[in-house]
Backbone as JSON, one array per atom type, in Angstrom:
{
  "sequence": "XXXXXXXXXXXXXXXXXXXXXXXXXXXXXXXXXXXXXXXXXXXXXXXXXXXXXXXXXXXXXXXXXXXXXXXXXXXXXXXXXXXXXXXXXXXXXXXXXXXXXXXXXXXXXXXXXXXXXXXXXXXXXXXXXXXXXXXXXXXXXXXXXXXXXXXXXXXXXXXXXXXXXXXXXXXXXXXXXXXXXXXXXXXXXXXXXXXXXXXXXXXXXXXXXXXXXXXXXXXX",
  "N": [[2.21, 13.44, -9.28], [0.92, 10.51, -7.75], [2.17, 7.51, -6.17], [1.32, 5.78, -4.68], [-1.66, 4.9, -3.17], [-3.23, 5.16, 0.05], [-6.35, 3.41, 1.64], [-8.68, 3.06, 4.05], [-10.43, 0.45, 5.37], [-13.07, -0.95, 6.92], [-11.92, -3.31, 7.82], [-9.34, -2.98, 8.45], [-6.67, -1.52, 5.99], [-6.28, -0.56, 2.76], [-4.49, -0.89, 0.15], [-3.06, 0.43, -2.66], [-1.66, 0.33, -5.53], [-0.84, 1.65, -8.17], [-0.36, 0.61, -11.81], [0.89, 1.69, -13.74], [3.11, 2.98, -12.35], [6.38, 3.54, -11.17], [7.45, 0.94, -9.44], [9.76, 0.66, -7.37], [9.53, 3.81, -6.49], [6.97, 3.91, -5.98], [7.02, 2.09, -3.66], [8.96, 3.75, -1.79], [7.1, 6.1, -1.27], [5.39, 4.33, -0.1], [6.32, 3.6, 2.38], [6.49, 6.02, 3.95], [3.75, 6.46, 4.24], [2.95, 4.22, 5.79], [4.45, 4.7, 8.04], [3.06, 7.04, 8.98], [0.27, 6.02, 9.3], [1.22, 3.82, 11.62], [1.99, 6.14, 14.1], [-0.1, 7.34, 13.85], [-1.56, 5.35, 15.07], [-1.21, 3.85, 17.46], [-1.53, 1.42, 18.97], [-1.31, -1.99, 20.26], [-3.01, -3.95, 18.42], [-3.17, -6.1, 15.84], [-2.9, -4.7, 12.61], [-4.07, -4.8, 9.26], [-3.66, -5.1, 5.75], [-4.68, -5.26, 2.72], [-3.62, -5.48, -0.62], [-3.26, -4.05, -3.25], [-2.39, -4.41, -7.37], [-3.32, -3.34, -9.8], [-3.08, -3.35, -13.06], [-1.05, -5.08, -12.91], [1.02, -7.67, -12.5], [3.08, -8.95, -9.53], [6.79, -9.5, -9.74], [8.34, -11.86, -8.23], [10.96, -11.13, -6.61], [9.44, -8.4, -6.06], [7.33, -8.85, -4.5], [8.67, -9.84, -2.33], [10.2, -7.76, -1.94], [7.82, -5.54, -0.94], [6.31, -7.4, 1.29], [8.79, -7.4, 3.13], [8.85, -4.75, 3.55], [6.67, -3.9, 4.39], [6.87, -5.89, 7.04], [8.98, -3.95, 8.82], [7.27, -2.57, 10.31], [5.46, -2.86, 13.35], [3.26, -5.28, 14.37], [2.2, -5.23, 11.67], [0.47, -6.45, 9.19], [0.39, -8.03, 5.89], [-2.86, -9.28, 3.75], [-3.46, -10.19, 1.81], [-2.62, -10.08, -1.6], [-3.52, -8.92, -4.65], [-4.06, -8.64, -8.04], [-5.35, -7.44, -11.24], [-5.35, -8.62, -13.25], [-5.32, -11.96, -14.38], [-2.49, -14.28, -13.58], [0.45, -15.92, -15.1], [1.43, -18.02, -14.7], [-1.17, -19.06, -14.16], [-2.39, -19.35, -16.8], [-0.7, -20.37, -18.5], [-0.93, -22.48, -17.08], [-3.68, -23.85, -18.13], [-3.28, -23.42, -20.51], [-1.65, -25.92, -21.02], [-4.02, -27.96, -21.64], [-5.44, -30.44, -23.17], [-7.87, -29.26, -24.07], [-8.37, -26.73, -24.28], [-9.07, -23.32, -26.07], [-7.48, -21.06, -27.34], [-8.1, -17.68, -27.83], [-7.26, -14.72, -29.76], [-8.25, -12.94, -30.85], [-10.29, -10.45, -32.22], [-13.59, -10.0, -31.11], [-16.82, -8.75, -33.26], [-19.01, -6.49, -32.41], [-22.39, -8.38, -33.11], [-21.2, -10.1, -34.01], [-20.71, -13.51, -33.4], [-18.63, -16.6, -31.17], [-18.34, -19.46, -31.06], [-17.24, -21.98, -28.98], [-16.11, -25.55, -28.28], [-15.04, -26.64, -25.32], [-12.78, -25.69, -23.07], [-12.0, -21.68, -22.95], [-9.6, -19.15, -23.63], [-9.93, -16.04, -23.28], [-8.04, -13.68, -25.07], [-7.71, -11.83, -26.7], [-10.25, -9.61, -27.9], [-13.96, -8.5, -26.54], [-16.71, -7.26, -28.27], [-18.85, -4.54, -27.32], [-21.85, -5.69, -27.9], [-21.22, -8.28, -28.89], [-20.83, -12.12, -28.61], [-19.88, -14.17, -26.96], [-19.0, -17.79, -26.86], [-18.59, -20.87, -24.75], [-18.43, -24.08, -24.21], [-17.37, -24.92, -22.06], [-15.05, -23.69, -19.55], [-14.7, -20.08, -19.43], [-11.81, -17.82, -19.96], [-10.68, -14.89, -19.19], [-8.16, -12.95, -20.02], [-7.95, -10.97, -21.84], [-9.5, -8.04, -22.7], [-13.5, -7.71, -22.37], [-16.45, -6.53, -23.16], [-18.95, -7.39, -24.35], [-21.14, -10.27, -24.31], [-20.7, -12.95, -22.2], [-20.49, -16.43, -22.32], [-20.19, -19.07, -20.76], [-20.45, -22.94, -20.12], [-21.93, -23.35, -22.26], [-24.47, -25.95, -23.52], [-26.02, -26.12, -21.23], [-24.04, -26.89, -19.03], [-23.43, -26.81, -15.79], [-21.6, -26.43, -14.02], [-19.45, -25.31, -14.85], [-17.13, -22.07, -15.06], [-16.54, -18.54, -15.6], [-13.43, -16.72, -15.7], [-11.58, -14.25, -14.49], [-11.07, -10.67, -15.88], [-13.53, -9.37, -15.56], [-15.45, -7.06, -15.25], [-15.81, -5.25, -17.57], [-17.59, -7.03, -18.99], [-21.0, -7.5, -20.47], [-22.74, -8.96, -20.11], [-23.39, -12.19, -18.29], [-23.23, -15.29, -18.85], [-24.21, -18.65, -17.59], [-24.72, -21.8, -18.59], [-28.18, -22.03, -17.81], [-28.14, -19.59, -16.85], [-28.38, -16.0, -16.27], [-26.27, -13.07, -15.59], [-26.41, -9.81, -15.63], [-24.14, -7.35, -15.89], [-23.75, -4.75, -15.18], [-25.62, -4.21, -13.86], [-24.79, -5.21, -11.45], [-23.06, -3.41, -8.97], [-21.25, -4.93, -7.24], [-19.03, -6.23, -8.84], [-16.23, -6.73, -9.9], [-12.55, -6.55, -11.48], [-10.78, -8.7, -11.05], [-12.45, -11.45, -10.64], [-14.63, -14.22, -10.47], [-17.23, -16.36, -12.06], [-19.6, -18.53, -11.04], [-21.9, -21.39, -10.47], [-24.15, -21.65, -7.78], [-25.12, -23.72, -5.28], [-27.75, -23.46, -4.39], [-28.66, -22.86, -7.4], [-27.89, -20.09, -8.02], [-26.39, -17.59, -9.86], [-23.44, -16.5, -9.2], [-20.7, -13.82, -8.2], [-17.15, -14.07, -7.43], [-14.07, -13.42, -5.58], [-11.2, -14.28, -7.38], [-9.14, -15.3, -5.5], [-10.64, -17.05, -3.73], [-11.21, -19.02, -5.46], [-10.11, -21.42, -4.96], [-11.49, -22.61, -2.58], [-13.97, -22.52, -2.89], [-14.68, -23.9, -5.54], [-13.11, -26.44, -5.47], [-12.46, -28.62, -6.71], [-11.93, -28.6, -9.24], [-10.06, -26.63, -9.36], [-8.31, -28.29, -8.18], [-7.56, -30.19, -10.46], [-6.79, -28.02, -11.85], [-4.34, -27.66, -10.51], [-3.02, -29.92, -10.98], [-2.73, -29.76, -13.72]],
  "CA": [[1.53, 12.16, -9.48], [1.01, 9.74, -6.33], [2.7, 6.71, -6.61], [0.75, 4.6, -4.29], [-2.56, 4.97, -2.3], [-4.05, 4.11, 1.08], [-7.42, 4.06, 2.12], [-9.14, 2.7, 5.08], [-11.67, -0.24, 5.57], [-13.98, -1.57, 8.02], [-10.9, -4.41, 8.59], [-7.3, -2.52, 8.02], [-6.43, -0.8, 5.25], [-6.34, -1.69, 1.33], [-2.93, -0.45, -0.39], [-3.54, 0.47, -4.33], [0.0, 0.39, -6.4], [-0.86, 1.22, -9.65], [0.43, -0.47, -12.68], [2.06, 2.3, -13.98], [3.6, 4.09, -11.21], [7.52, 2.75, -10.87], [7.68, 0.2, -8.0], [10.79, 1.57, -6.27], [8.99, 5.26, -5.96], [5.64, 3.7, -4.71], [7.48, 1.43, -2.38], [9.3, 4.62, -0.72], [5.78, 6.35, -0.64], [4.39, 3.37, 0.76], [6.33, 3.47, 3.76], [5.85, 7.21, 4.28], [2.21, 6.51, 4.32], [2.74, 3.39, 6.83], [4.92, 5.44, 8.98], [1.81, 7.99, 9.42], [-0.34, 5.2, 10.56], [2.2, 4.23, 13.16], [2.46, 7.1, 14.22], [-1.53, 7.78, 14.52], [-2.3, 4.41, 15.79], [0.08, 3.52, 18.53], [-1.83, -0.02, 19.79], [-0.59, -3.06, 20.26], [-3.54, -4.41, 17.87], [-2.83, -6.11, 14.71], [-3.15, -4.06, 11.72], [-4.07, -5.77, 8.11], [-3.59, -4.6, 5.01], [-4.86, -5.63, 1.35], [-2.53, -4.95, -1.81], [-4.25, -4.3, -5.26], [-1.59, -3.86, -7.99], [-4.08, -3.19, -10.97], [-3.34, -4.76, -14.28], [0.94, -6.0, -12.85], [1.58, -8.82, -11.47], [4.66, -8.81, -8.98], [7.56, -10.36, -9.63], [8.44, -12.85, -6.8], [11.34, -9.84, -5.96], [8.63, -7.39, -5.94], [6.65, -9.22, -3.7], [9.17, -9.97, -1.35], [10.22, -6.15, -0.92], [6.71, -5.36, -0.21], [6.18, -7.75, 2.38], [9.81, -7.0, 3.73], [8.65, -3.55, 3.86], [5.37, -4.05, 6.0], [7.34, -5.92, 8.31], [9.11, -3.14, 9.44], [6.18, -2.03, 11.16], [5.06, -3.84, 14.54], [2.0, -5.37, 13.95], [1.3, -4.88, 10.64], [0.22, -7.54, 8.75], [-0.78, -7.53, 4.89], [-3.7, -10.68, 4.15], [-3.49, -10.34, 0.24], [-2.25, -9.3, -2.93], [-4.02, -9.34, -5.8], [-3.79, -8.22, -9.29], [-6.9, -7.32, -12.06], [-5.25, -9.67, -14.29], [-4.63, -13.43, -14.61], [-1.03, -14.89, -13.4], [1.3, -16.25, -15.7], [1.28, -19.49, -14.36], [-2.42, -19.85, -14.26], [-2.71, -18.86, -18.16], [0.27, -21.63, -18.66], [-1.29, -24.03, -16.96], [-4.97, -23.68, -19.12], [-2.67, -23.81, -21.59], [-1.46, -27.49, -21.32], [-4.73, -28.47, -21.66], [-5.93, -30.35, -24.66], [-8.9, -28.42, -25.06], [-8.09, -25.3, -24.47], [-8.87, -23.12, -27.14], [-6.59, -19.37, -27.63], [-9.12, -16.53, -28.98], [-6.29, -13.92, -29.83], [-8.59, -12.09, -32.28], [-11.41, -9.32, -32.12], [-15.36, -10.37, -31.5], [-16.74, -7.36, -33.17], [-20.6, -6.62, -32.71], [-22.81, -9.04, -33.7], [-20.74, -11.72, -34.28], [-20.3, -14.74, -32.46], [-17.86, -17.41, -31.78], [-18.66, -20.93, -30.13], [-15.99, -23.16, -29.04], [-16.38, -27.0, -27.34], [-13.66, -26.87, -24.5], [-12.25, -24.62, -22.42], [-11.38, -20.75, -23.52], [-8.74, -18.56, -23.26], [-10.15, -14.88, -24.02], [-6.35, -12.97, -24.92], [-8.42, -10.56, -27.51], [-11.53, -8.81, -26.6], [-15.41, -9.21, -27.11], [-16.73, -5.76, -28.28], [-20.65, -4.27, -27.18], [-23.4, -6.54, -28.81], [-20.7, -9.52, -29.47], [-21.15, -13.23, -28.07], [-18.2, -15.67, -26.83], [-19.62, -19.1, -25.81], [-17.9, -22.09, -24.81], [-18.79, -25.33, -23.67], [-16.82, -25.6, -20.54], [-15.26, -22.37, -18.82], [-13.9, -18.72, -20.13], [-11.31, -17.1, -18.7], [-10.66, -13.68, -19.48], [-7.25, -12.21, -20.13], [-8.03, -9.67, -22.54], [-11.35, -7.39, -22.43], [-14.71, -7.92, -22.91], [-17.69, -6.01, -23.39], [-19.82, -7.88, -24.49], [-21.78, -11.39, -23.44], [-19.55, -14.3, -22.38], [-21.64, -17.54, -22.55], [-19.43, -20.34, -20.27], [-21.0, -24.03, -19.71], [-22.85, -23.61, -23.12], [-25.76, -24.95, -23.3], [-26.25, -26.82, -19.74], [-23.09, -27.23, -18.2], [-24.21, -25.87, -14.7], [-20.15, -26.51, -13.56], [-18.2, -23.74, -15.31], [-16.89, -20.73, -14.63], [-15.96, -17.41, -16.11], [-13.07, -16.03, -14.44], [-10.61, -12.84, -15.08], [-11.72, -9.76, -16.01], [-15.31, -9.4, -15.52], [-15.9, -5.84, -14.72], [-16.83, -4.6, -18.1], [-18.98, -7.6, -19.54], [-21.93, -6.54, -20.57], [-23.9, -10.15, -19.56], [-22.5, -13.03, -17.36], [-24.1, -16.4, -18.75], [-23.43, -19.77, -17.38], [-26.25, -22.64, -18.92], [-29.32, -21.87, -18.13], [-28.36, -18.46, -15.95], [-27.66, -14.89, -16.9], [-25.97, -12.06, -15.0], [-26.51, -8.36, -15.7], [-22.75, -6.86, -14.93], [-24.06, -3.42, -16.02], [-26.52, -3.95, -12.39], [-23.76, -5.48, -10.27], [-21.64, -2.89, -8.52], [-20.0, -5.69, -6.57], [-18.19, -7.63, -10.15], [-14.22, -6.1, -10.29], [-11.72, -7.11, -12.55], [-10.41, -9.87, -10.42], [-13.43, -12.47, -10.14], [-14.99, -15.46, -11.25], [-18.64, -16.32, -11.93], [-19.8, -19.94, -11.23], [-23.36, -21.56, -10.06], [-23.39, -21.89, -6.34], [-25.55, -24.81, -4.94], [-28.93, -22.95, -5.17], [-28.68, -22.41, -8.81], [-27.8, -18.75, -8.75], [-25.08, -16.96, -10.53], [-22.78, -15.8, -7.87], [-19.55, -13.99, -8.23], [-16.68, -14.22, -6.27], [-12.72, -13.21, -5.94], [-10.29, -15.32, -7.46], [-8.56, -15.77, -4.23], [-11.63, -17.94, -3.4], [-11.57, -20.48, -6.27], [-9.73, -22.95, -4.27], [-12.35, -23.11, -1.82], [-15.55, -22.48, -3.95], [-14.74, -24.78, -6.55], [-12.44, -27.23, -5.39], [-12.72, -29.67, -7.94], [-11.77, -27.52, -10.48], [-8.72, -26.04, -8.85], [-7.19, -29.19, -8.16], [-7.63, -30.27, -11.79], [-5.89, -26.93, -12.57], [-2.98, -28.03, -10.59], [-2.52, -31.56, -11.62], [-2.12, -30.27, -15.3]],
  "C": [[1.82, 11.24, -8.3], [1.47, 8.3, -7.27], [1.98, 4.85, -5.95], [-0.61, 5.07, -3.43], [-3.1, 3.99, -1.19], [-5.33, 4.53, 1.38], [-7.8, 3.33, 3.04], [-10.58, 2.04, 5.05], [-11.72, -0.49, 6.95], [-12.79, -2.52, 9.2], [-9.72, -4.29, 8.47], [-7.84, -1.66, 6.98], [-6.51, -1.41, 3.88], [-5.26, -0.01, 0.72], [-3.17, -0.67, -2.01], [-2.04, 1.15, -4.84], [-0.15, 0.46, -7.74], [-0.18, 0.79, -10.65], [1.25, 0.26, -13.14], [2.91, 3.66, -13.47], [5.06, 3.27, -11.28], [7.52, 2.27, -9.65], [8.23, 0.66, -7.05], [9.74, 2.6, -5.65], [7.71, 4.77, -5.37], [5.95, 2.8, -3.77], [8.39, 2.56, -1.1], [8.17, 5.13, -0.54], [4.97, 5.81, -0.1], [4.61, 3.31, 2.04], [6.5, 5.14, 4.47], [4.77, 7.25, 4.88], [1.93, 5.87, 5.93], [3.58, 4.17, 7.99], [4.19, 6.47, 9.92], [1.1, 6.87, 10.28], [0.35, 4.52, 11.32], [2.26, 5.24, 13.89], [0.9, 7.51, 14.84], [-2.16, 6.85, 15.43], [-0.83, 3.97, 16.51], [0.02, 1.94, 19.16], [-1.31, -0.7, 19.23], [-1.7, -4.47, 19.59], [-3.19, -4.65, 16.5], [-3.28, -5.53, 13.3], [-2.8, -4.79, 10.25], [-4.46, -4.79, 7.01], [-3.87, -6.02, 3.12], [-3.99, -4.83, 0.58], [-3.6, -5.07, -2.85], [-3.19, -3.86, -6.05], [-2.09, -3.62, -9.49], [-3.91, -4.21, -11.9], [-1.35, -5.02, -14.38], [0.54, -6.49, -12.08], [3.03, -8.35, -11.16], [5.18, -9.83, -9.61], [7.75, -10.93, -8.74], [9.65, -11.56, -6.01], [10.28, -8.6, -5.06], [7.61, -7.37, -4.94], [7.21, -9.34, -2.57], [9.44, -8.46, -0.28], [9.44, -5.88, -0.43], [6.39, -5.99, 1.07], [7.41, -7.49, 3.32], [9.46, -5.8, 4.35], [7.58, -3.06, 5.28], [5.71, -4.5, 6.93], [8.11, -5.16, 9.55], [8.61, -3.02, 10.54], [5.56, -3.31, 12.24], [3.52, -3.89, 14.54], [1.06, -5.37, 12.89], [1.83, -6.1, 9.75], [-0.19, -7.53, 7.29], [-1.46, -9.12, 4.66], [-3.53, -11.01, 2.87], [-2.72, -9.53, -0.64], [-2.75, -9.51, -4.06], [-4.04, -8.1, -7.02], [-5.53, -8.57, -10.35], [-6.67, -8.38, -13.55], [-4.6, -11.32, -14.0], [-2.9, -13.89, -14.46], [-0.53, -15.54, -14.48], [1.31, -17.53, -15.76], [-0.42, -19.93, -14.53], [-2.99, -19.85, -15.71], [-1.8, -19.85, -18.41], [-0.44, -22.93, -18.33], [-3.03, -24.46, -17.44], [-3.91, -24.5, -20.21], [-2.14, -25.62, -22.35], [-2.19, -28.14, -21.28], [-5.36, -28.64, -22.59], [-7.0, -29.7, -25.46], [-9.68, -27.07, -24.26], [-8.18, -24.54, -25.63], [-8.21, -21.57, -26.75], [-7.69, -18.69, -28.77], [-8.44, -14.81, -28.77], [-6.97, -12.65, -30.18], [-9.66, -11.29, -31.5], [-13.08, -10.04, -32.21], [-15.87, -9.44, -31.92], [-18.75, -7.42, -32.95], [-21.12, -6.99, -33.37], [-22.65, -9.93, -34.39], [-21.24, -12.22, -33.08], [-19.72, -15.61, -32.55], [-18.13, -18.15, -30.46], [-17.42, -21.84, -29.98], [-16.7, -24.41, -28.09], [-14.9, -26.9, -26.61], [-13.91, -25.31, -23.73], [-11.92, -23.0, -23.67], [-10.52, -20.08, -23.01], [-9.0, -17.27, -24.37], [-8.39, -13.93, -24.11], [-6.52, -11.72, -25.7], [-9.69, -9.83, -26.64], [-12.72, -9.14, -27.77], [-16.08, -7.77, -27.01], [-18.35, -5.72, -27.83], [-21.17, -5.32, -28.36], [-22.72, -7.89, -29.48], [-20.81, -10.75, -28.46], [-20.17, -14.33, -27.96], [-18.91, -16.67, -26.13], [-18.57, -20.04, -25.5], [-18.49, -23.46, -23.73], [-18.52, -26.12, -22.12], [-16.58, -23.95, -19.97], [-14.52, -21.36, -19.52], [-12.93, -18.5, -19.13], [-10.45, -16.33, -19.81], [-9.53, -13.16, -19.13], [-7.3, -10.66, -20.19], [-9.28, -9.13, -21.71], [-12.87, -8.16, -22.72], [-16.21, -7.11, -22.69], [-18.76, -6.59, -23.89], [-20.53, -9.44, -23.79], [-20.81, -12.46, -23.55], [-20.64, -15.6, -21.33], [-20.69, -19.15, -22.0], [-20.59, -21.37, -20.31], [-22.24, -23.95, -20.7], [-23.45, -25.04, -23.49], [-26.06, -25.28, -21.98], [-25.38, -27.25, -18.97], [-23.11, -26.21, -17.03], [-22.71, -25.87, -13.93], [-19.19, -25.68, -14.11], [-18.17, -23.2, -14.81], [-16.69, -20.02, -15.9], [-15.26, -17.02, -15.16], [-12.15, -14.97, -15.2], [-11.22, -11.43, -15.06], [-12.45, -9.41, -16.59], [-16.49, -8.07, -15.56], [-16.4, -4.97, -16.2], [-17.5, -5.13, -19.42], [-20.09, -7.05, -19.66], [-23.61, -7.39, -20.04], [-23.1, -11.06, -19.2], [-23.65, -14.36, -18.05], [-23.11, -17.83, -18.37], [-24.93, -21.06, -17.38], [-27.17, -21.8, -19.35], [-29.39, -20.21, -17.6], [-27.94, -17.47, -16.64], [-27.68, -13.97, -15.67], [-26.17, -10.82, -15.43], [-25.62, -7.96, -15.65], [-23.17, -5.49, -14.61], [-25.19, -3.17, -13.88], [-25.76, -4.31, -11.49], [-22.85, -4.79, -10.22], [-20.71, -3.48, -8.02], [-18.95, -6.58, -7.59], [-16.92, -6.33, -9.81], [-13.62, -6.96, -11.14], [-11.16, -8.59, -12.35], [-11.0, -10.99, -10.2], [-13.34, -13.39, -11.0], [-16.31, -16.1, -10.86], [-18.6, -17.65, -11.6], [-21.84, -19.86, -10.83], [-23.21, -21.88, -9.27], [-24.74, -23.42, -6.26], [-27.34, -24.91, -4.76], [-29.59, -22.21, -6.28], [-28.25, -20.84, -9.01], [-26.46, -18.5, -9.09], [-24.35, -16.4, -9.59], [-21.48, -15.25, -8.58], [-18.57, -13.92, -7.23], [-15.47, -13.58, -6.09], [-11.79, -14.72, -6.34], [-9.81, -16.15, -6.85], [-9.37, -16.89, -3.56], [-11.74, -19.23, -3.99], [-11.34, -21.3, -5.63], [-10.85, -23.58, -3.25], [-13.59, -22.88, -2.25], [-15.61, -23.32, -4.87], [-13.42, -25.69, -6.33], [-11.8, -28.16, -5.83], [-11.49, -29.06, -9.0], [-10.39, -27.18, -10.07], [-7.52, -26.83, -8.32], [-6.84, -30.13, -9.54], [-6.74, -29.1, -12.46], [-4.58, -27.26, -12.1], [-2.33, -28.82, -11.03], [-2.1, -30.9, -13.32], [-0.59, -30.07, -15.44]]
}
C-alpha cells in the first residue's frame, strides 16, 4: 500500500497524502519520492509543489514536518495545502454566530428542510432530498442531493465544503448541475460572480472572491 503520491502538473508537482495512510510512513516516502526528483531535475529553477491531504486536516506539528521536510531540498517550494474537509476553526467560528443553524441529522429523499440563517450541514442530504437556507451552507458532512443557499433571492451566499457529490448547486435565482461539472472537488465554494453566473471556486480563494464575507468570518 503507497503511503503518499506524486504526480506532475503543468506548474510543479501536486503531493496526495491520504487520510488514512500513517503520517510518519508517508512522510519517509515522501522524501524518497522528492529525492528522485532531485536527482532527475538538477536546475537551479524553483520547483512548487501542492499538498492535498484528503478528508485530515494537519495538525500544526504535522504541517510543520512537512514543510521542514521540503526544505531539505534546494529549491523546492510547496504553494498550498489543502484538505477536502472544513478546518476546525472555520466550523468554530460559524459556530459563534447567532444564526447559525447545526443540521446533525439525515435529509432522506424527498424531504426537505428550510432554515432562515446560516447552515452548518454535519449530517448528509441523500439523492432527491432538498437543504435550503436563507443565507449560506457550508458542508461538513455529505450531500447528494440539492443544496439551495441564498433562498429565495439572496444573490450574496455561498455554499462552501464538500461539493463534489451534490447533485444541484442553487444559489437564488441560479442552479448548477454538479453531475456536468468535472471541475467541482471536495474543497470549493459556489457563489454568484458579478455577471450573475454560478461560479465555483477553491476555498483558498474565498478571501479574495468574497471579501466581505471573509472578514465577517474573522471578526466573529
Amino acid at each position: 500500500m503507497e503511503n503518499v503520491f506524486l504526480r506532475g502538473r503543468n506548474d510543479g508537482y501536486e503531493i496526495e497524502i491520504p487520510a488514512d495512510r500513517n503520517f510518519t510512513d508517508s512522510l519517509t516516502d515522501l522524501q524518497a519520492l522528492l529525492k528522485k526528483v532531485r536527482a532527475e531535475d538538477t536546475s537551479t529553477t524553483e520547483i512548487s509543489f501542492k499538498v492535498r491531504t484528503g478528508r485530515r486536516i494537519l495538525t500544526a506539528d504535522q504541517r510543520q514536518a512537512l514543510y521542514d521536510l521540503v526544505a531539505q531540498f534546494t529549491n523546492f517550494k510547496i504553494l498550498e495545502v489543502t484538505a477536502d474537509v472544513m478546518d476546525q476553526q472555520t466550523v468554530a467560528t460559524l459556530l459563534r454566530s447567532k444564526q447559525v443553524h447545526l443540521v446533525p441529522n439525515t435529509i432522506r429523499s424527498g424531504q426537505e428542510a428550510s432554515y432562515d440563517g446560516d447552515v452548518v450541514l454535519l449530517g448528509s442530504v441523500h439523492q432527491g432530498a432538498t437543504l435550503k437556507a436563507s443565507h449560506n451552507i457550508y458542508v461538513v458532512g455529505t450531500a447528494q442531493g440539492i443544496l439551495h443557499a441564498g433562498y429565495p433571492d439572496n444573490a450574496e451566499a455561498i455554499i462552501a465544503g464538500n461539493l463534489q457529490q451534490a447533485a444541484q448547486l442553487r444559489i437564488a435565482d441560479l442552479v448548477e448541475i454538479v453531475a456536468d461539472d468535472q471541475s467541482i472537488t471536495r474543497a470549493q465554494f459556489a457563489y454568484i460572480d458579478d455577471l450573475h453566473k454560478l461560479i465555483t471556486a477553491k476555498l483558498t480563494e474565498l478571501p479574495k472572491l468574497k471579501p466581505k464575507l471573509y472578514q465577517q468570518l474573522e471578526e466573529q
